[in-house]
C-alpha cells in the first residue's frame, strides 16, 4: 500500500464509509477503489482515469484533491503521450461535427421562416373570424327594467317596545360579574447541560423533561448511527443522503449515543430543540443522558 493509498483509506474510515458506501457516492467501481488504496494502478483503464478517480476519492472523504495530487505526484503515474495525442486528434472531428450541424441549420432556416409566417397568417384569420361571429347586433340587448314592489296599505309599522333597551342594559349589568384571572403555573423548561468532552465523545445531560426524542436532519452524505447504553443499534446505521431524517424515541432508554461521520452536514434536535455541538470536529459522538428531577442531588 502506498502513502497515498494509506492516507485516503484513513480519511474514508474516519468518516465511517465502507467501500460500498464510497462506490455509491463516487460512482467508481469498487475494484478501482481497492486498486487506489493498494496502489495497484494496472487495473485502471488508463493513467488519465487514475488521476480522475483519485481526485473524486479525495473530494468524497473531505480532502483537498489538488493538494493530494500535488503532494503524492510521485505515487501517481503520469499521462502517456499516446493519451495526450489521442485527445488532440479527437478535437478536429468535433469541429467538423459542429460545422456540419451549422450548415444543416442554415439550409433549414428559410423553410422555418416560411412555416412561421404561414402559422401567423392562420392565427390572424382565425382571430378575426371569431371576433366577427361573436359580436352582438345592435338592439339585441334588452333593457332590464327595475322591479317595483307594491306596499300593503293594511300593514302597520312595527313600533319599538318602550323600555326594551333599558331592560336589556339592566339585565346585562346584573348578569355581568367580574371574573377572577386564572393564573397558569409555568411548565418546567427543558435544560441541556454544557457538553463534557472526552476524545471524540461529548456528553450532554437533558433535564426538566420526561422525553428524549432525537431527530437528526441530514444536509449531505454522512454516517449516522444511534446506540443505547448497551451499545445496541437503535436505528439503521448507514450513510444517509441530503434531505433524509433520522428519528428515534430514546425516552425508555434514557440514554443515546449518536455517531456522526460528518457533523458539518448534520443537525441534532433533542425534543425539537437544536443541539449546539461542543466540539468543532467532522467525526464525533454525541451522548445524551436523560436526568430526572432529584437525580444527582
Short mmCIF file of C-alpha atoms in Angstrom, two decimals:
data_model
loop_
_atom_site.label_atom_id
_atom_site.label_comp_id
_atom_site.label_asym_id
_atom_site.label_seq_id
_atom_site.Cartn_x
_atom_site.Cartn_y
_atom_site.Cartn_z
CA UNK A 1 0.00 0.00 0.00
CA UNK A 2 1.39 3.43 -0.97
CA UNK A 3 1.41 6.51 1.28
CA UNK A 4 -1.34 8.00 -0.88
CA UNK A 5 -3.50 4.88 -0.54
CA UNK A 6 -2.97 4.79 3.24
CA UNK A 7 -3.99 8.45 3.63
CA UNK A 8 -7.13 8.03 1.50
CA UNK A 9 -8.17 4.88 3.37
CA UNK A 10 -7.60 6.58 6.76
CA UNK A 11 -9.82 9.51 5.70
CA UNK A 12 -12.51 7.09 4.49
CA UNK A 13 -12.56 5.15 7.77
CA UNK A 14 -12.63 8.41 9.77
CA UNK A 15 -15.92 9.27 8.05
CA UNK A 16 -17.31 5.82 8.69
CA UNK A 17 -17.54 4.94 4.98
CA UNK A 18 -17.24 1.41 3.67
CA UNK A 19 -16.02 0.71 0.14
CA UNK A 20 -19.64 0.07 -0.88
CA UNK A 21 -20.67 3.45 0.55
CA UNK A 22 -17.85 5.19 -1.32
CA UNK A 23 -18.85 3.40 -4.54
CA UNK A 24 -22.41 4.76 -4.18
CA UNK A 25 -21.09 8.29 -3.57
CA UNK A 26 -18.42 8.49 -6.30
CA UNK A 27 -19.98 6.04 -8.83
CA UNK A 28 -16.50 4.50 -9.20
CA UNK A 29 -16.35 0.71 -9.34
CA UNK A 30 -15.30 -0.94 -6.08
CA UNK A 31 -12.34 -2.76 -7.66
CA UNK A 32 -10.88 0.57 -8.82
CA UNK A 33 -11.25 2.00 -5.28
CA UNK A 34 -9.39 -1.03 -3.88
CA UNK A 35 -6.69 -0.54 -6.52
CA UNK A 36 -6.25 3.12 -5.46
CA UNK A 37 -5.85 2.18 -1.79
CA UNK A 38 -3.41 -0.65 -2.60
CA UNK A 39 -1.51 1.41 -5.21
CA UNK A 40 -2.37 -1.08 -7.94
CA UNK A 41 -2.98 1.16 -10.97
CA UNK A 42 -2.52 -1.60 -13.57
CA UNK A 43 -6.24 -2.47 -13.41
CA UNK A 44 -7.20 1.09 -14.39
CA UNK A 45 -8.30 1.81 -17.98
CA UNK A 46 -5.56 4.44 -18.29
CA UNK A 47 -3.37 6.91 -16.36
CA UNK A 48 -5.87 9.71 -17.10
CA UNK A 49 -8.54 7.79 -15.20
CA UNK A 50 -6.13 7.18 -12.31
CA UNK A 51 -5.84 10.92 -11.60
CA UNK A 52 -9.58 11.48 -12.11
CA UNK A 53 -10.55 8.62 -9.75
CA UNK A 54 -8.06 9.74 -7.06
CA UNK A 55 -9.48 13.29 -7.24
CA UNK A 56 -13.07 12.03 -6.82
CA UNK A 57 -11.99 9.73 -3.94
CA UNK A 58 -10.27 12.62 -2.11
CA UNK A 59 -13.22 15.00 -2.51
CA UNK A 60 -15.67 12.34 -1.23
CA UNK A 61 -13.73 11.86 2.04
CA UNK A 62 -13.26 15.60 2.63
CA UNK A 63 -9.65 16.08 1.46
CA UNK A 64 -8.28 18.81 -0.82
CA UNK A 65 -7.97 16.94 -4.14
CA UNK A 66 -5.44 19.34 -5.72
CA UNK A 67 -3.26 19.23 -2.62
CA UNK A 68 -3.34 15.42 -2.59
CA UNK A 69 -2.42 15.18 -6.29
CA UNK A 70 0.47 17.61 -5.80
CA UNK A 71 1.83 16.05 -2.59
CA UNK A 72 1.73 12.46 -3.85
CA UNK A 73 2.52 13.06 -7.53
CA UNK A 74 5.43 10.60 -7.31
CA UNK A 75 2.94 7.81 -6.50
CA UNK A 76 0.65 8.68 -9.42
CA UNK A 77 1.53 7.56 -12.97
CA UNK A 78 1.84 10.37 -15.49
CA UNK A 79 -0.35 10.56 -18.57
CA UNK A 80 1.17 8.70 -21.53
CA UNK A 81 1.96 10.60 -24.73
CA UNK A 82 -0.45 8.36 -26.62
CA UNK A 83 -3.36 9.52 -24.45
CA UNK A 84 -2.46 13.19 -24.97
CA UNK A 85 -2.15 12.69 -28.74
CA UNK A 86 -5.48 10.86 -28.82
CA UNK A 87 -7.21 13.76 -27.04
CA UNK A 88 -5.82 16.18 -29.67
CA UNK A 89 -6.82 14.01 -32.63
CA UNK A 90 -10.42 13.95 -31.43
CA UNK A 91 -10.73 17.74 -31.47
CA UNK A 92 -10.86 18.27 -35.31
CA UNK A 93 -13.64 15.72 -35.66
CA UNK A 94 -15.69 17.63 -33.10
CA UNK A 95 -15.14 20.84 -35.03
CA UNK A 96 -16.24 19.11 -38.22
CA UNK A 97 -19.40 17.92 -36.49
CA UNK A 98 -20.17 21.47 -35.34
CA UNK A 99 -19.58 22.83 -38.86
CA UNK A 100 -21.86 20.17 -40.38
CA UNK A 101 -24.64 20.90 -37.89
CA UNK A 102 -24.39 24.65 -38.54
CA UNK A 103 -24.62 24.07 -42.32
CA UNK A 104 -27.76 21.98 -41.86
CA UNK A 105 -29.27 24.73 -39.71
CA UNK A 106 -28.55 27.36 -42.37
CA UNK A 107 -30.23 25.20 -45.02
CA UNK A 108 -33.33 24.66 -42.90
CA UNK A 109 -33.68 28.31 -41.79
CA UNK A 110 -35.63 29.57 -44.89
CA UNK A 111 -38.13 26.72 -44.52
CA UNK A 112 -38.65 27.53 -40.86
CA UNK A 113 -39.27 31.21 -41.65
CA UNK A 114 -41.89 30.34 -44.29
CA UNK A 115 -43.63 27.91 -41.90
CA UNK A 116 -43.74 30.51 -39.10
CA UNK A 117 -45.13 33.13 -41.47
CA UNK A 118 -47.91 30.74 -42.56
CA UNK A 119 -48.78 29.99 -38.91
CA UNK A 120 -49.04 33.71 -38.10
CA UNK A 121 -51.44 34.26 -41.05
CA UNK A 122 -53.66 31.37 -39.92
CA UNK A 123 -53.79 32.68 -36.35
CA UNK A 124 -54.73 36.20 -37.51
CA UNK A 125 -57.52 34.91 -39.82
CA UNK A 126 -58.90 32.66 -37.06
CA UNK A 127 -58.93 35.54 -34.55
CA UNK A 128 -60.77 37.89 -36.93
CA UNK A 129 -63.37 35.20 -37.70
CA UNK A 130 -64.05 34.55 -34.01
CA UNK A 131 -64.43 38.26 -33.29
CA UNK A 132 -66.84 38.68 -36.22
CA UNK A 133 -69.09 35.73 -35.34
CA UNK A 134 -69.09 36.53 -31.63
CA UNK A 135 -70.20 40.19 -31.95
CA UNK A 136 -73.78 41.07 -30.88
CA UNK A 137 -76.04 43.06 -33.32
CA UNK A 138 -77.43 46.45 -32.34
CA UNK A 139 -80.65 46.33 -30.38
CA UNK A 140 -80.18 42.71 -29.38
CA UNK A 141 -79.66 43.55 -25.76
CA UNK A 142 -82.85 44.24 -23.87
CA UNK A 143 -83.03 46.84 -21.21
CA UNK A 144 -83.75 45.44 -17.78
CA UNK A 145 -86.47 47.41 -16.07
CA UNK A 146 -86.34 47.68 -12.31
CA UNK A 147 -89.00 45.68 -10.41
CA UNK A 148 -91.36 47.78 -8.31
CA UNK A 149 -92.92 46.32 -5.18
CA UNK A 150 -96.38 47.43 -4.00
CA UNK A 151 -96.82 48.29 -0.38
CA UNK A 152 -99.71 46.76 1.54
CA UNK A 153 -101.80 49.67 2.91
CA UNK A 154 -103.12 47.45 5.74
CA UNK A 155 -99.68 46.69 7.08
CA UNK A 156 -98.73 48.57 10.22
CA UNK A 157 -95.18 49.51 11.03
CA UNK A 158 -93.72 47.80 14.00
CA UNK A 159 -93.19 50.04 16.98
CA UNK A 160 -90.28 49.59 19.28
CA UNK A 161 -91.21 48.39 22.72
CA UNK A 162 -90.69 51.14 25.23
CA UNK A 163 -88.05 50.47 27.79
CA UNK A 164 -86.71 47.42 25.94
CA UNK A 165 -83.22 48.86 25.65
CA UNK A 166 -83.26 49.90 29.31
CA UNK A 167 -84.35 46.44 30.41
CA UNK A 168 -81.65 44.82 28.30
CA UNK A 169 -78.97 47.05 29.76
CA UNK A 170 -80.22 46.32 33.29
CA UNK A 171 -80.16 42.58 32.72
CA UNK A 172 -76.67 42.80 31.28
CA UNK A 173 -75.42 44.69 34.31
CA UNK A 174 -76.99 42.14 36.71
CA UNK A 175 -75.61 39.10 34.87
CA UNK A 176 -72.13 40.52 34.40
CA UNK A 177 -69.85 39.57 37.26
CA UNK A 178 -66.14 40.23 37.43
CA UNK A 179 -64.13 37.15 36.58
CA UNK A 180 -61.08 36.28 38.58
CA UNK A 181 -57.96 36.00 36.49
CA UNK A 182 -56.73 32.45 36.07
CA UNK A 183 -53.04 32.09 36.72
CA UNK A 184 -51.31 29.24 34.97
CA UNK A 185 -48.28 27.73 36.54
CA UNK A 186 -45.35 27.84 34.12
CA UNK A 187 -44.19 24.48 32.90
CA UNK A 188 -40.67 23.40 33.66
CA UNK A 189 -38.40 24.27 30.77
CA UNK A 190 -36.09 21.71 29.23
CA UNK A 191 -32.43 22.22 30.10
CA UNK A 192 -29.42 20.81 28.27
CA UNK A 193 -26.14 20.96 30.17
CA UNK A 194 -22.83 22.03 28.72
CA UNK A 195 -21.10 19.17 26.94
CA UNK A 196 -18.39 17.22 28.75
CA UNK A 197 -15.67 16.44 26.20
CA UNK A 198 -13.61 13.25 26.27
CA UNK A 199 -11.83 12.46 22.98
CA UNK A 200 -14.42 12.17 20.22
CA UNK A 201 -17.25 11.85 22.82
CA UNK A 202 -19.27 14.80 24.12
CA UNK A 203 -21.81 14.05 26.89
CA UNK A 204 -24.91 16.23 27.46
CA UNK A 205 -27.44 15.88 30.33
CA UNK A 206 -31.10 16.64 29.48
CA UNK A 207 -33.30 17.66 32.44
CA UNK A 208 -36.65 19.36 33.02
CA UNK A 209 -38.45 16.87 30.76
CA UNK A 210 -39.57 13.25 30.71
CA UNK A 211 -38.90 12.76 26.99
CA UNK A 212 -35.79 12.05 24.97
CA UNK A 213 -36.90 12.32 21.35
CA UNK A 214 -33.97 12.53 18.92
CA UNK A 215 -34.06 13.83 15.34
CA UNK A 216 -31.06 14.14 13.02
CA UNK A 217 -31.58 16.20 9.85
CA UNK A 218 -29.01 15.44 7.13
CA UNK A 219 -27.90 18.04 4.56
CA UNK A 220 -25.16 15.96 2.90
CA UNK A 221 -23.65 12.47 2.79
CA UNK A 222 -22.82 11.39 6.37
CA UNK A 223 -22.77 8.27 8.53
CA UNK A 224 -25.46 8.28 11.28
CA UNK A 225 -25.92 5.64 13.98
CA UNK A 226 -27.78 5.66 17.34
CA UNK A 227 -26.98 3.16 20.12
CA UNK A 228 -28.30 2.61 23.65
CA UNK A 229 -26.21 2.30 26.78
CA UNK A 230 -25.57 -1.39 26.00
CA UNK A 231 -24.16 -0.31 22.56
CA UNK A 232 -27.10 -1.88 20.72
CA UNK A 233 -28.07 -0.19 17.43
CA UNK A 234 -31.44 1.59 17.64
CA UNK A 235 -31.71 2.73 14.00
CA UNK A 236 -30.36 1.56 10.66
CA UNK A 237 -26.74 2.76 10.87
CA UNK A 238 -25.56 3.74 7.38
CA UNK A 239 -24.59 6.68 5.14
CA UNK A 240 -27.61 8.99 4.85
CA UNK A 241 -28.13 11.35 1.91
CA UNK A 242 -29.11 15.04 1.86
CA UNK A 243 -32.75 15.56 2.81
CA UNK A 244 -33.08 12.38 4.89
CA UNK A 245 -34.14 12.50 8.56
CA UNK A 246 -33.19 10.00 11.28
CA UNK A 247 -35.60 9.84 14.26
CA UNK A 248 -35.70 7.73 17.44
CA UNK A 249 -37.56 7.94 20.76
CA UNK A 250 -34.93 7.13 23.39
CA UNK A 251 -37.18 8.02 26.35
CA UNK A 252 -37.39 4.41 27.57
CA UNK A 253 -33.59 4.02 27.38
CA UNK A 254 -32.87 7.38 28.99
CA UNK A 255 -29.62 7.30 27.02
CA UNK A 256 -28.49 7.69 23.42
CA UNK A 257 -25.10 7.65 21.70
CA UNK A 258 -25.23 9.35 18.27
CA UNK A 259 -22.35 8.63 15.87
CA UNK A 260 -21.86 11.29 13.18
CA UNK A 261 -19.44 10.66 10.31
CA UNK A 262 -19.68 14.29 9.12
CA UNK A 263 -21.22 16.55 11.76
CA UNK A 264 -20.80 19.59 9.45
CA UNK A 265 -23.81 18.48 7.38
CA UNK A 266 -26.00 17.13 10.22
CA UNK A 267 -28.18 18.90 12.81
CA UNK A 268 -29.20 17.13 16.04
CA UNK A 269 -32.50 18.01 17.72
CA UNK A 270 -33.47 16.93 21.26
CA UNK A 271 -37.24 17.26 21.85
CA UNK A 272 -37.40 19.67 18.85
CA UNK A 273 -34.57 21.83 20.29
CA UNK A 274 -31.41 22.06 18.18
CA UNK A 275 -28.27 20.90 19.99
CA UNK A 276 -25.14 23.05 19.78
CA UNK A 277 -22.01 20.96 19.24
CA UNK A 278 -19.34 21.44 21.87
CA UNK A 279 -16.57 20.33 19.52
CA UNK A 280 -15.74 21.57 16.02
CA UNK A 281 -14.96 18.09 14.69
CA UNK A 282 -16.02 16.33 11.49
CA UNK A 283 -16.45 12.86 13.04
CA UNK A 284 -17.71 12.79 16.63
CA UNK A 285 -20.00 11.05 19.09
CA UNK A 286 -22.85 12.89 20.86
CA UNK A 287 -24.02 11.21 24.09
CA UNK A 288 -27.38 12.24 25.64
CA UNK A 289 -28.47 11.31 29.17
CA UNK A 290 -31.99 11.92 30.50
CA UNK A 291 -31.80 13.24 34.09
CA UNK A 292 -34.98 13.07 36.19
CA UNK A 293 -35.82 15.59 38.93
CA UNK A 294 -33.98 14.92 42.16
CA UNK A 295 -31.38 12.71 40.49
CA UNK A 296 -27.84 13.60 41.31
CA UNK A 297 -28.71 15.83 44.37
#
